[in-house]
Amino acid sequence: MIQTTLFPDTFRQIFSLSNDQIALAFEQVADLLETQGDDYYRIRAYRKGAQSIRAQDRPVVDIFEAEGVVGLEKLPYIGKRLAASIKELAQTGELGLLARLQVETSPERLFTKIPGIGPVLARRIHKMLEIDSLEALEQAAYDGSLAQLSGFAEGRTMLVRDSVGAILDRAAVQQLHRVRSRKMSPSAAQRSQARRPTDQTLEQVIDSPSTKLLLEVDAQYRYLAKAGQLRMITPRRFNPEGKPWLPVMSLQKEGWSFNVLYSNTARAHELGKTNDWVVVYYEKVDGADSRQGQCTIVTESYGSCRGDRVVRGELAAAS
């Protein structure tokens, strides 16, 4: 739908895009920038901008129509660059940066971002193995397909495996964080964004769920997963047949929001632990603070705790 604005800065037709549509465009830009190995802070700016837009009760297109880019820049995490992008979307229905990144991120160009892969090898991977995604490249690095290509000795194959795995691991965590942000109420999301991250934030002592609570969540997840009572998703990694096999659970408990799923990492597959290692993402919004982190819960294999469920790899961050 198109409407007309009388604001002096934008005397032209306006595309009535929803906040979700604009936020999605920003998230796609961030994903493509990340794929290209762009600057961390530039990527974060688009992600934070998307979260801010989703949190608005009022359509940002209406804000632009009434107040121009000056009004947009008053929104949390919306600076001159993002305000200009919203203006472009409102006036044209498209975002030139997104279109350019989509062209630049062809499979062959994408693969050259991986250490050990140059233009020749990238072309060979795409043409001979018909691989067009990082997930498929990772699968090929593990199932031996990549090693069959000329130029891929054991060392280079391992380098590709580790590099792609690290990229996809980060992407998986960020995707879950974005899903959580979309599920938050607008008021909670705005409170979470009310304070911009600072160096001091990183030095704070971050609260996390108690071990007892984490183990309760773990037990509930494994029980429901075994009973077939959880929603199944289709992971893109290590799933060449495209089957929906990975159970996921979201719940609220003792003020914490949890997203839980079995580990789908290369290591979990290698050790046969995809039905044992449970990854728990957690978050609590308290006023202007948002405390979030993750941990993995496993069955201990050694020592006096052998056979017990234990919490490993706990990471926390504030925003």
XYZ file of C-alpha atoms in Angstrom, residues 1 91 122 135 150 209 221 244 247 268 277:
11
model
C 0.000 0.000 0.000
C 10.314 6.096 -0.310
C 35.654 -21.701 -4.357
C 26.069 -25.435 6.051
C 42.002 -31.531 -5.840
C 20.123 -18.968 36.830
C 13.402 -30.646 28.232
C 12.835 -31.994 11.243
C 13.265 -30.631 19.496
C 28.293 -33.429 19.428
C 24.271 -32.442 25.310
